[in-house]
Amino acid sequence: TIVVVPENPVTSISISAGTGGSSITLTANYSPSSSDPSLVWEITSGGSYGYLSSETGKSVTVYPDSCGRMQIKVTDEYSGKSATKYIYVFEMAFNANGGSGAPSSVLAIDDTTSYRIDIPSGEPYRSGWEFMGWSTSSSGSPSYDPGDSYSVGYSSVRTMYAIWGDYGYLQFNRNGGSGSVPSTQSVLIA
């Protein structure tokens, strides 16, 4: 058996993460930098939450599948040195709450335990009703508009519910007084 030993073997290794979003790039940092490692990447836990773009190379990209926590490991096959890093997947779902046309779920991935997801610009539709905005409760107040961002955690899907309002009419009456009365006004009732 012949064992090939690199001239400058890796003595330590770590993982750094790029900016999160729809994917995240992880990079292996090793010492000494003059090493020529043989790096292998793997998901050691949470494999159902995402996948890797590659299993070799200095960098890999991680893509999300569903919310949860993944552990990623890189190992230098020559030295046996390895490092791990947790990566978190976030999901925001949208419920039209009696309407139709809610945006598709949004997935994001980062190396922090919470992430701000932007609410898509599309609005749902409901015949005879006016879309008022989004809420974290199906009977809540419309607290978020398309384009706003909301901080979500990785442990469960955050569902946003469409909140609907209806138009009513406000009529004025002198009630025994004198003078002119404003005309009937159309108002939005949440």
Coordinates of N, CA, C and O in Angstrom, one line a residue:
T1 N 0.8 -1.2 0.0 CA 0.0 0.0 0.0 C 0.9 1.2 0.0 O 1.8 1.3 0.8
I2 N 0.6 2.2 -0.9 CA 1.3 3.4 -0.9 C 0.4 4.5 -0.4 O -0.7 4.7 -0.9
V3 N 0.8 5.3 0.6 CA 0.1 6.4 1.1 C 0.8 7.7 0.7 O 2.0 7.9 0.9
V4 N 0.0 8.5 0.0 CA 0.5 9.8 -0.5 C 0.3 10.8 0.6 O -0.8 11.1 1.0
V5 N 1.3 11.5 1.1 CA 1.2 12.5 2.1 C 1.5 13.8 1.5 O 2.6 14.0 0.9
P6 N 0.6 14.8 1.6 CA 0.9 16.1 1.0 C 2.1 16.8 1.6 O 2.4 16.5 2.8
E7 N 2.7 17.6 0.8 CA 3.9 18.3 1.3 C 3.6 19.3 2.5 O 4.3 19.4 3.4
N8 N 2.4 20.0 2.4 CA 2.0 20.9 3.5 C 0.6 20.4 3.9 O -0.4 20.9 3.5
P9 N 0.5 19.4 4.8 CA -0.8 18.9 5.3 C -1.6 20.0 6.0 O -1.0 20.9 6.7
V10 N -2.9 19.9 6.0 CA -3.8 20.8 6.7 C -3.6 20.5 8.2 O -3.7 19.3 8.6
T11 N -3.5 21.6 8.9 CA -3.4 21.4 10.4 C -4.7 21.9 11.1 O -5.0 21.5 12.2
S12 N -5.5 22.8 10.4 CA -6.8 23.2 11.0 C -7.7 23.6 9.8 O -7.2 24.0 8.8
I13 N -9.0 23.5 10.1 CA -10.0 23.8 9.1 C -11.2 24.4 9.8 O -11.6 24.1 10.9
S14 N -11.9 25.3 9.1 CA -13.1 25.9 9.5 C -14.0 26.2 8.3 O -13.6 26.1 7.2
I15 N -15.2 26.6 8.6 CA -16.2 26.9 7.5 C -16.7 28.3 7.7 O -17.1 28.7 8.8
S16 N -16.7 29.1 6.7 CA -17.3 30.4 6.7 C -18.5 30.4 5.7 O -18.5 29.7 4.8
A17 N -19.5 31.3 6.0 CA -20.7 31.4 5.2 C -20.8 32.7 4.6 O -20.5 33.7 5.2
G18 N -21.3 32.7 3.3 CA -21.6 33.9 2.6 C -22.9 34.5 3.1 O -23.5 34.1 4.1
T19 N -23.4 35.4 2.3 CA -24.7 36.0 2.6 C -25.9 35.0 2.3 O -25.9 34.4 1.3
G20 N -26.8 35.0 3.2 CA -28.0 34.1 3.0 C -29.0 34.6 2.0 O -28.9 35.7 1.5
G21 N -30.0 33.9 1.8 CA -31.1 34.2 0.8 C -31.7 33.0 0.3 O -32.0 32.1 1.0
S22 N -31.8 32.9 -1.1 CA -32.4 31.7 -1.7 C -31.4 30.6 -1.7 O -31.7 29.4 -2.0
S23 N -30.1 30.9 -1.4 CA -29.1 29.9 -1.2 C -28.0 30.5 -0.4 O -28.0 31.7 -0.2
I24 N -27.0 29.7 0.0 CA -25.9 30.2 0.8 C -24.6 29.4 0.4 O -24.7 28.2 0.2
T25 N -23.5 30.1 0.2 CA -22.3 29.5 -0.2 C -21.4 29.3 1.1 O -21.2 30.3 1.8
L26 N -20.9 28.1 1.3 CA -20.0 27.8 2.4 C -18.6 27.6 1.8 O -18.4 27.0 0.7
T27 N -17.6 28.1 2.5 CA -16.2 28.1 2.1 C -15.4 27.4 3.2 O -15.5 27.8 4.3
A28 N -14.5 26.5 2.8 CA -13.6 25.9 3.7 C -12.4 26.8 3.8 O -11.8 27.2 2.8
N29 N -12.0 27.1 5.1 CA -10.8 27.9 5.3 C -9.8 27.0 6.1 O -10.2 26.4 7.1
Y30 N -8.6 26.8 5.5 CA -7.7 25.9 6.1 C -6.3 26.5 6.3 O -6.0 27.5 5.7
S31 N -5.6 25.9 7.2 CA -4.2 26.3 7.5 C -3.3 25.1 7.4 O -3.7 24.0 7.9
P32 N -2.1 25.3 6.9 CA -1.6 26.5 6.2 C -2.3 26.7 4.9 O -2.8 25.7 4.2
S33 N -2.3 27.9 4.4 CA -3.0 28.2 3.2 C -2.3 27.6 2.0 O -2.9 27.5 0.9
S34 N -1.1 27.2 2.1 CA -0.3 26.6 1.0 C -0.7 25.1 0.8 O -0.2 24.5 -0.1
S35 N -1.6 24.6 1.7 CA -2.0 23.2 1.6 C -2.8 23.0 0.3 O -3.4 23.9 -0.3
D36 N -2.8 21.7 -0.2 CA -3.6 21.3 -1.3 C -4.5 20.2 -0.8 O -4.2 19.0 -1.1
P37 N -5.5 20.5 -0.1 CA -6.4 19.5 0.5 C -7.3 18.8 -0.5 O -7.5 19.3 -1.5
S38 N -7.8 17.7 0.0 CA -8.8 17.0 -0.8 C -10.1 17.0 0.1 O -10.2 16.3 1.0
L39 N -10.9 18.0 -0.2 CA -12.1 18.3 0.6 C -13.3 17.6 0.2 O -13.7 17.5 -1.0
V40 N -14.0 17.1 1.2 CA -15.3 16.4 1.0 C -16.4 17.0 1.9 O -16.1 17.2 3.1
W41 N -17.5 17.4 1.3 CA -18.6 18.0 2.0 C -19.7 17.0 2.2 O -20.0 16.2 1.3
E42 N -20.4 17.1 3.3 CA -21.6 16.2 3.5 C -22.6 16.9 4.5 O -22.2 17.8 5.3
I43 N -23.8 16.5 4.4 CA -24.8 16.9 5.4 C -24.9 15.8 6.4 O -25.2 14.7 6.1
T44 N -24.5 16.2 7.7 CA -24.5 15.2 8.7 C -25.8 15.1 9.5 O -26.0 14.1 10.2
S45 N -26.6 16.1 9.4 CA -28.0 16.0 10.0 C -28.9 17.0 9.3 O -28.4 18.0 8.8
G46 N -30.2 16.7 9.3 CA -31.1 17.6 8.7 C -31.1 17.6 7.1 O -31.4 18.5 6.5
G47 N -30.8 16.4 6.6 CA -30.6 16.3 5.1 C -31.9 16.5 4.4 O -31.9 16.8 3.2
S48 N -33.1 16.4 5.0 CA -34.4 16.7 4.3 C -34.7 18.1 4.2 O -35.6 18.5 3.5
Y49 N -33.9 19.0 4.8 CA -34.2 20.5 4.8 C -33.5 21.2 3.6 O -33.8 22.3 3.3
G50 N -32.5 20.5 3.0 CA -31.8 21.2 1.9 C -30.8 20.2 1.2 O -30.7 19.0 1.6
Y51 N -30.1 20.7 0.3 CA -29.1 19.9 -0.5 C -27.9 20.7 -0.9 O -28.0 22.0 -0.9
L52 N -26.8 20.1 -1.2 CA -25.5 20.7 -1.6 C -25.4 20.7 -3.1 O -25.8 19.8 -3.8
S53 N -24.7 21.7 -3.6 CA -24.5 21.8 -5.0 C -23.4 20.8 -5.5 O -23.3 20.5 -6.6
S54 N -22.5 20.5 -4.5 CA -21.4 19.6 -4.9 C -21.0 18.9 -3.6 O -21.4 19.3 -2.5
E55 N -20.1 17.9 -3.7 CA -19.6 17.2 -2.5 C -18.1 17.4 -2.4 O -17.5 16.9 -1.5
T56 N -17.5 18.1 -3.3 CA -16.1 18.4 -3.3 C -15.8 19.8 -3.7 O -16.7 20.5 -4.2
G57 N -14.6 20.3 -3.4 CA -14.1 21.6 -3.7 C -14.0 22.5 -2.5 O -14.5 22.1 -1.4
K58 N -13.4 23.7 -2.7 CA -13.2 24.6 -1.5 C -14.5 25.2 -1.1 O -14.7 25.5 0.1
S59 N -15.5 25.4 -2.0 CA -16.8 26.0 -1.6 C -17.9 25.1 -2.2 O -17.7 24.5 -3.2
V60 N -19.0 25.2 -1.5 CA -20.3 24.5 -1.9 C -21.4 25.5 -1.7 O -21.3 26.4 -0.8
T61 N -22.5 25.3 -2.5 CA -23.7 26.1 -2.3 C -24.7 25.2 -1.7 O -24.9 24.1 -2.1
V62 N -25.5 25.7 -0.7 CA -26.5 25.0 0.0 C -27.8 25.6 -0.4 O -28.0 26.8 -0.4
Y63 N -28.8 24.7 -0.9 CA -30.1 25.2 -1.3 C -31.2 24.6 -0.3 O -31.1 23.5 0.1
P64 N -32.2 25.4 -0.1 CA -33.3 25.0 0.9 C -34.3 24.1 0.3 O -34.6 24.3 -0.9
D65 N -34.9 23.3 1.1 CA -36.1 22.4 0.7 C -37.3 22.7 1.6 O -38.4 22.8 1.1
S66 N -37.0 22.7 2.9 CA -38.1 23.0 3.9 C -37.5 23.5 5.2 O -36.3 23.3 5.4
C67 N -38.3 24.1 6.0 CA -37.7 24.7 7.2 C -37.1 23.7 8.2 O -37.7 22.7 8.4
G68 N -36.0 24.1 8.8 CA -35.3 23.2 9.8 C -33.9 23.6 9.9 O -33.4 24.5 9.3
R69 N -33.1 22.8 10.6 CA -31.7 23.0 10.8 C -30.9 21.9 10.2 O -31.2 20.7 10.5
M70 N -29.8 22.3 9.5 CA -28.9 21.3 8.9 C -27.5 21.5 9.5 O -27.2 22.6 9.8
Q71 N -26.8 20.4 9.6 CA -25.4 20.5 9.9 C -24.6 20.0 8.7 O -24.8 18.9 8.2
I72 N -23.7 20.9 8.3 CA -22.8 20.6 7.2 C -21.4 20.4 7.7 O -20.9 21.1 8.6
K73 N -20.7 19.4 7.1 CA -19.4 19.0 7.5 C -18.5 19.0 6.3 O -18.8 18.6 5.2
V74 N -17.2 19.5 6.5 CA -16.2 19.4 5.5 C -15.0 18.7 6.1 O -14.7 19.0 7.3
T75 N -14.4 17.8 5.4 CA -13.3 17.0 5.8 C -12.2 17.0 4.8 O -12.5 16.8 3.6
D76 N -11.0 17.2 5.3 CA -9.8 17.0 4.4 C -9.5 15.5 4.4 O -9.1 15.0 5.5
E77 N -9.6 14.8 3.3 CA -9.3 13.4 3.3 C -7.9 13.0 3.6 O -7.6 12.0 4.2
Y78 N -6.9 13.9 3.3 CA -5.5 13.6 3.6 C -5.2 13.7 5.1 O -4.6 12.8 5.6
S79 N -5.6 14.8 5.8 CA -5.2 14.9 7.2 C -6.3 14.4 8.1 O -6.0 14.2 9.3
G80 N -7.5 14.2 7.7 CA -8.6 13.8 8.5 C -9.2 15.0 9.3 O -10.2 14.8 10.1
K81 N -8.7 16.2 9.2 CA -9.2 17.4 9.8 C -10.6 17.7 9.3 O -10.8 17.6 8.1
S82 N -11.5 18.2 10.2 CA -12.8 18.5 9.7 C -13.4 19.6 10.5 O -12.9 20.0 11.6
A83 N -14.5 20.2 10.0 CA -15.2 21.3 10.7 C -16.7 21.1 10.3 O -17.0 20.5 9.3
T84 N -17.6 21.6 11.2 CA -19.0 21.6 11.0 C -19.6 23.0 11.2 O -19.0 23.8 11.8
K85 N -20.7 23.2 10.5 CA -21.5 24.4 10.7 C -23.0 24.2 10.5 O -23.4 23.4 9.7
Y86 N -23.7 24.8 11.4 CA -25.2 24.8 11.3 C -25.7 25.8 10.3 O -25.2 26.9 10.3
I87 N -26.6 25.4 9.5 CA -27.3 26.2 8.5 C -28.8 26.1 8.7 O -29.3 25.0 9.0
Y88 N -29.5 27.2 8.6 CA -31.0 27.2 9.0 C -31.8 27.5 7.8 O -31.4 28.4 7.0
V89 N -32.9 26.8 7.6 CA -33.8 27.1 6.5 C -35.1 27.6 7.0 O -35.7 27.1 8.0
F90 N -35.6 28.7 6.4 CA -36.8 29.4 6.9 C -37.9 29.3 5.8 O -37.6 29.3 4.6
E91 N -39.2 29.3 6.2 CA -40.2 29.2 5.2 C -41.4 30.1 5.6 O -41.8 30.1 6.8
M92 N -41.9 30.9 4.7 CA -43.1 31.7 4.9 C -44.1 31.3 3.9 O -43.9 31.3 2.7
A93 N -45.3 30.9 4.4 CA -46.4 30.4 3.5 C -47.5 31.5 3.6 O -47.6 32.3 4.5
F94 N -48.3 31.5 2.6 CA -49.4 32.5 2.4 C -50.7 31.8 2.3 O -50.9 30.9 1.4
N95 N -51.7 32.2 3.1 CA -53.1 31.6 3.0 C -54.0 32.7 2.6 O -54.1 33.8 3.2
A96 N -54.7 32.5 1.5 CA -55.7 33.5 0.9 C -56.9 33.7 1.8 O -57.6 34.7 1.6
N97 N -57.1 32.9 2.8 CA -58.1 33.1 3.9 C -59.5 33.4 3.3 O -60.1 34.4 3.6
G98 N -59.9 32.5 2.4 CA -61.2 32.7 1.8 C -61.2 33.2 0.4 O -62.1 33.2 -0.4
G99 N -60.0 33.7 0.0 CA -59.8 34.2 -1.4 C -59.0 33.2 -2.2 O -58.9 32.0 -1.9
S100 N -58.4 33.7 -3.3 CA -57.5 32.8 -4.1 C -56.4 33.6 -4.6 O -56.3 34.9 -4.5
G101 N -55.4 32.9 -5.1 CA -54.2 33.6 -5.7 C -53.2 34.1 -4.7 O -52.4 35.0 -5.0
A102 N -53.1 33.4 -3.6 CA -52.0 33.7 -2.6 C -50.7 33.4 -3.2 O -50.5 32.5 -4.0
P103 N -49.6 34.2 -2.8 CA -48.3 33.9 -3.4 C -47.8 32.5 -2.9 O -48.3 32.0 -1.9
S104 N -46.9 32.0 -3.7 CA -46.3 30.7 -3.3 C -45.4 30.9 -2.1 O -45.0 32.0 -1.8
S105 N -45.1 29.8 -1.4 CA -44.3 29.9 -0.2 C -42.9 30.4 -0.6 O -42.4 30.2 -1.7
V106 N -42.3 31.1 0.4 CA -40.9 31.6 0.1 C -40.0 30.9 1.1 O -40.2 30.8 2.3
L107 N -38.9 30.3 0.5 CA -37.8 29.7 1.3 C -36.6 30.6 1.4 O -36.3 31.3 0.4
A108 N -35.9 30.6 2.5 CA -34.6 31.3 2.6 C -33.7 30.5 3.5 O -34.2 29.6 4.2
I109 N -32.4 30.7 3.4 CA -31.4 29.9 4.1 C -30.3 30.9 4.6 O -29.9 31.8 3.9
D110 N -29.8 30.6 5.8 CA -28.8 31.5 6.4 C -28.1 30.7 7.5 O -28.5 29.6 7.8
D111 N -27.0 31.3 8.0 CA -26.3 30.7 9.1 C -26.7 31.3 10.5 O -26.0 31.1 11.5
T112 N -27.8 32.0 10.5 CA -28.4 32.6 11.8 C -29.7 31.9 12.1 O -30.3 31.3 11.2
T113 N -30.2 32.0 13.3 CA -31.4 31.3 13.7 C -32.7 32.0 13.3 O -33.8 31.5 13.6
S114 N -32.6 33.2 12.8 CA -33.8 33.9 12.3 C -33.4 34.7 11.1 O -32.3 35.0 10.8
Y115 N -34.4 35.0 10.2 CA -34.2 35.6 9.0 C -35.4 36.5 8.6 O -36.5 36.1 8.8
R116 N -35.1 37.7 8.0 CA -36.2 38.5 7.5 C -36.5 38.2 6.1 O -35.7 38.3 5.2
I117 N -37.8 37.7 5.9 CA -38.3 37.4 4.6 C -39.2 38.5 4.0 O -40.0 39.0 4.8
D118 N -38.9 38.9 2.8 CA -39.8 39.9 2.2 C -41.1 39.3 1.7 O -41.1 38.2 1.1
I119 N -42.2 39.9 2.0 CA -43.5 39.5 1.5 C -43.6 39.8 0.1 O -43.4 41.0 -0.3
P120 N -44.0 38.8 -0.8 CA -44.1 39.1 -2.2 C -45.1 40.2 -2.6 O -46.0 40.5 -1.8
S121 N -44.9 40.8 -3.7 CA -45.7 41.9 -4.1 C -47.1 41.5 -4.6 O -48.0 42.3 -4.6
G122 N -47.3 40.3 -5.0 CA -48.6 39.8 -5.5 C -49.7 39.8 -4.4 O -49.4 39.5 -3.2
E123 N -50.9 40.2 -4.8 CA -52.0 40.2 -3.8 C -53.0 39.2 -4.2 O -53.3 39.0 -5.4
P124 N -53.6 38.5 -3.2 CA -54.7 37.6 -3.5 C -56.0 38.3 -3.9 O -56.1 39.5 -3.8
Y125 N -57.0 37.6 -4.4 CA -58.2 38.1 -4.8 C -59.4 37.4 -4.2 O -59.4 36.2 -3.9
R126 N -60.4 38.2 -3.8 CA -61.7 37.7 -3.3 C -62.8 38.5 -3.8 O -62.9 39.7 -3.5
S127 N -63.7 37.9 -4.5 CA -64.8 38.6 -5.1 C -65.7 39.4 -4.1 O -66.1 38.8 -3.1
G128 N -65.9 40.7 -4.3 CA -66.7 41.5 -3.4 C -65.9 42.0 -2.2 O -66.5 42.6 -1.3
W129 N -64.7 41.7 -2.1 CA -63.9 42.1 -0.9 C -62.6 42.9 -1.3 O -62.2 42.7 -2.4
E130 N -62.1 43.6 -0.4 CA -60.9 44.4 -0.6 C -59.8 43.8 0.2 O -59.9 43.5 1.4
F131 N -58.6 43.5 -0.4 CA -57.5 43.0 0.3 C -56.9 44.1 1.1 O -56.5 45.2 0.7
M132 N -56.8 43.9 2.5 CA -56.3 44.9 3.4 C -54.9 44.7 3.8 O -54.2 45.7 4.2
G133 N -54.3 43.5 3.6 CA -52.9 43.3 4.0 C -52.8 41.9 4.6 O -53.8 41.1 4.5
W134 N -51.7 41.6 5.2 CA -51.4 40.3 5.8 C -51.3 40.3 7.3 O -51.0 41.3 7.9
S135 N -51.7 39.2 7.9 CA -51.6 39.1 9.4 C -51.1 37.7 9.7 O -51.1 36.8 8.9
T136 N -50.5 37.5 10.9 CA -50.0 36.2 11.4 C -51.2 35.4 11.9 O -50.9 34.3 12.3
S137 N -52.4 35.9 11.9 CA -53.6 35.2 12.4 C -54.7 35.4 11.4 O -54.8 36.4 10.8
S138 N -55.5 34.3 11.2 CA -56.5 34.4 10.2 C -57.6 35.4 10.6 O -58.4 35.9 9.7
S139 N -57.7 35.8 11.8 CA -58.7 36.8 12.2 C -58.1 38.1 12.8 O -58.7 38.9 13.4
G140 N -56.8 38.2 12.5 CA -56.0 39.4 13.0 C -56.2 40.6 12.2 O -57.0 40.7 11.2
S141 N -55.6 41.7 12.6 CA -55.6 43.0 11.9 C -54.5 42.9 10.8 O -53.5 42.2 10.9
P142 N -54.8 43.6 9.7 CA -53.8 43.7 8.6 C -52.6 44.5 9.0 O -52.6 45.7 9.0
S143 N -51.5 43.8 9.4 CA -50.3 44.4 9.9 C -49.2 44.5 8.9 O -48.2 45.3 9.2
Y144 N -49.2 43.8 7.9 CA -48.1 43.7 6.9 C -48.6 43.9 5.5 O -49.7 43.3 5.1
D145 N -47.9 44.6 4.7 CA -48.2 44.9 3.3 C -47.3 44.1 2.4 O -46.1 43.8 2.8
P146 N -47.6 43.9 1.1 CA -46.7 43.3 0.2 C -45.4 44.2 0.1 O -45.5 45.5 0.2
G147 N -44.3 43.6 0.1 CA -43.0 44.4 0.2 C -42.4 44.5 1.6 O -41.2 44.8 1.7
D148 N -43.3 44.4 2.6 CA -42.7 44.5 4.0 C -41.9 43.2 4.2 O -42.1 42.2 3.5
S149 N -41.1 43.2 5.3 CA -40.3 42.0 5.6 C -40.7 41.6 7.0 O -41.2 42.4 7.8
Y150 N -40.6 40.3 7.3 CA -41.0 39.8 8.6 C -40.0 38.8 9.0 O -39.5 37.9 8.2
S151 N -39.5 38.8 10.3 CA -38.5 38.0 10.8 C -39.1 36.6 11.2 O -40.1 36.5 12.0
V152 N -38.6 35.5 10.6 CA -39.1 34.2 10.9 C -38.0 33.3 11.5 O -36.8 33.6 11.3
G153 N -38.4 32.3 12.3 CA -37.5 31.3 12.8 C -37.5 30.1 12.0 O -38.3 29.9 11.1
Y154 N -36.5 29.2 12.3 CA -36.4 28.0 11.4 C -37.2 26.8 11.9 O -37.3 25.9 11.2
S155 N -37.8 26.9 13.1 CA -38.4 25.7 13.7 C -39.7 25.3 13.1 O -40.2 24.2 13.3
S156 N -40.4 26.3 12.5 CA -41.7 26.0 11.9 C -42.0 27.0 10.8 O -41.5 28.1 10.8
V157 N -43.0 26.6 9.9 CA -43.4 27.5 8.8 C -44.2 28.7 9.4 O -45.1 28.5 10.2
R158 N -43.9 29.9 9.0 CA -44.7 31.0 9.4 C -45.7 31.3 8.3 O -45.4 31.4 7.1
T159 N -47.0 31.2 8.7 CA -48.1 31.4 7.7 C -48.6 32.8 7.9 O -48.9 33.2 9.0
M160 N -48.7 33.5 6.8 CA -49.4 34.8 6.7 C -50.7 34.7 6.1 O -50.9 34.0 5.1
Y161 N -51.7 35.3 6.7 CA -53.1 35.2 6.3 C -53.6 36.5 5.6 O -53.3 37.6 6.2
A162 N -54.3 36.4 4.5 CA -54.9 37.6 3.9 C -56.0 38.1 4.8 O -56.8 37.3 5.3
I163 N -56.1 39.4 4.9 CA -57.2 40.0 5.7 C -58.0 40.8 4.7 O -57.5 41.6 3.9
W164 N -59.3 40.6 4.8 CA -60.2 41.2 3.8 C -61.1 42.2 4.5 O -61.5 42.1 5.7
G165 N -61.5 43.2 3.7 CA -62.5 44.3 4.2 C -63.6 44.4 3.2 O -63.4 43.9 2.0
D166 N -64.7 45.0 3.6 CA -65.8 45.2 2.7 C -66.2 46.6 2.7 O -66.0 47.4 3.7
Y167 N -66.8 47.1 1.7 CA -67.2 48.5 1.6 C -68.6 48.6 2.2 O -69.5 47.8 2.0
G168 N -68.8 49.6 3.0 CA -70.1 50.0 3.6 C -70.4 51.4 3.3 O -69.6 52.1 2.6
Y169 N -71.5 51.9 3.8 CA -71.8 53.3 3.5 C -72.1 54.0 4.8 O -72.7 53.5 5.8
L170 N -71.6 55.3 4.9 CA -71.8 56.1 6.1 C -72.8 57.2 5.6 O -72.5 58.0 4.7
Q171 N -73.9 57.3 6.3 CA -74.9 58.3 6.0 C -75.0 59.3 7.2 O -74.9 58.9 8.3
F172 N -75.2 60.5 6.8 CA -75.3 61.6 7.9 C -76.8 62.0 8.0 O -77.5 62.1 7.0
N173 N -77.2 62.4 9.2 CA -78.5 62.8 9.5 C -78.4 64.0 10.4 O -77.6 64.1 11.4
R174 N -79.2 65.1 10.1 CA -79.2 66.3 10.9 C -79.7 66.0 12.4 O -79.4 66.7 13.3
N175 N -80.5 65.0 12.5 CA -81.0 64.6 13.9 C -81.7 65.8 14.6 O -81.4 66.1 15.7
G176 N -82.5 66.5 13.8 CA -83.3 67.6 14.4 C -82.6 68.9 14.3 O -83.1 70.0 14.6
G177 N -81.3 68.9 13.8 CA -80.5 70.2 13.7 C -80.8 70.8 12.3 O -81.7 70.4 11.6
S178 N -80.1 71.8 12.1 CA -80.3 72.5 10.8 C -79.0 72.6 10.0 O -77.9 72.2 10.6
G179 N -79.0 73.0 8.8 CA -77.8 73.1 8.0 C -77.7 71.9 7.0 O -78.5 71.0 7.1
S180 N -76.7 72.0 6.2 CA -76.5 70.9 5.2 C -75.8 69.7 5.9 O -75.2 69.8 6.9
V181 N -76.0 68.6 5.2 CA -75.5 67.3 5.7 C -74.6 66.8 4.6 O -74.9 66.9 3.4
P182 N -73.4 66.3 4.9 CA -72.5 65.7 3.9 C -73.2 64.5 3.2 O -74.1 63.9 3.7
S183 N -72.8 64.3 2.0 CA -73.4 63.2 1.2 C -73.0 61.9 1.8 O -72.0 61.8 2.5
T184 N -73.6 60.9 1.4 CA -73.3 59.5 1.8 C -71.9 59.2 1.4 O -71.5 59.5 0.2
Q185 N -71.1 58.6 2.3 CA -69.7 58.3 2.0 C -69.5 56.8 1.9 O -70.1 56.0 2.8
S186 N -68.7 56.3 1.0 CA -68.3 54.9 1.0 C -67.1 54.7 1.9 O -66.1 55.4 1.7
V187 N -67.1 53.7 2.8 CA -66.0 53.5 3.7 C -65.6 52.0 3.6 O -66.5 51.1 3.4
L188 N -64.4 51.7 3.9 CA -63.9 50.4 3.9 C -64.0 49.9 5.4 O -63.5 50.5 6.3
I189 N -64.7 48.7 5.5 CA -64.9 48.1 6.9 C -64.0 46.9 6.9 O -64.2 46.0 6.1
A190 N -63.1 46.9 7.9 CA -62.3 45.7 8.0 C -63.0 44.6 8.8 O -63.9 44.8 9.5

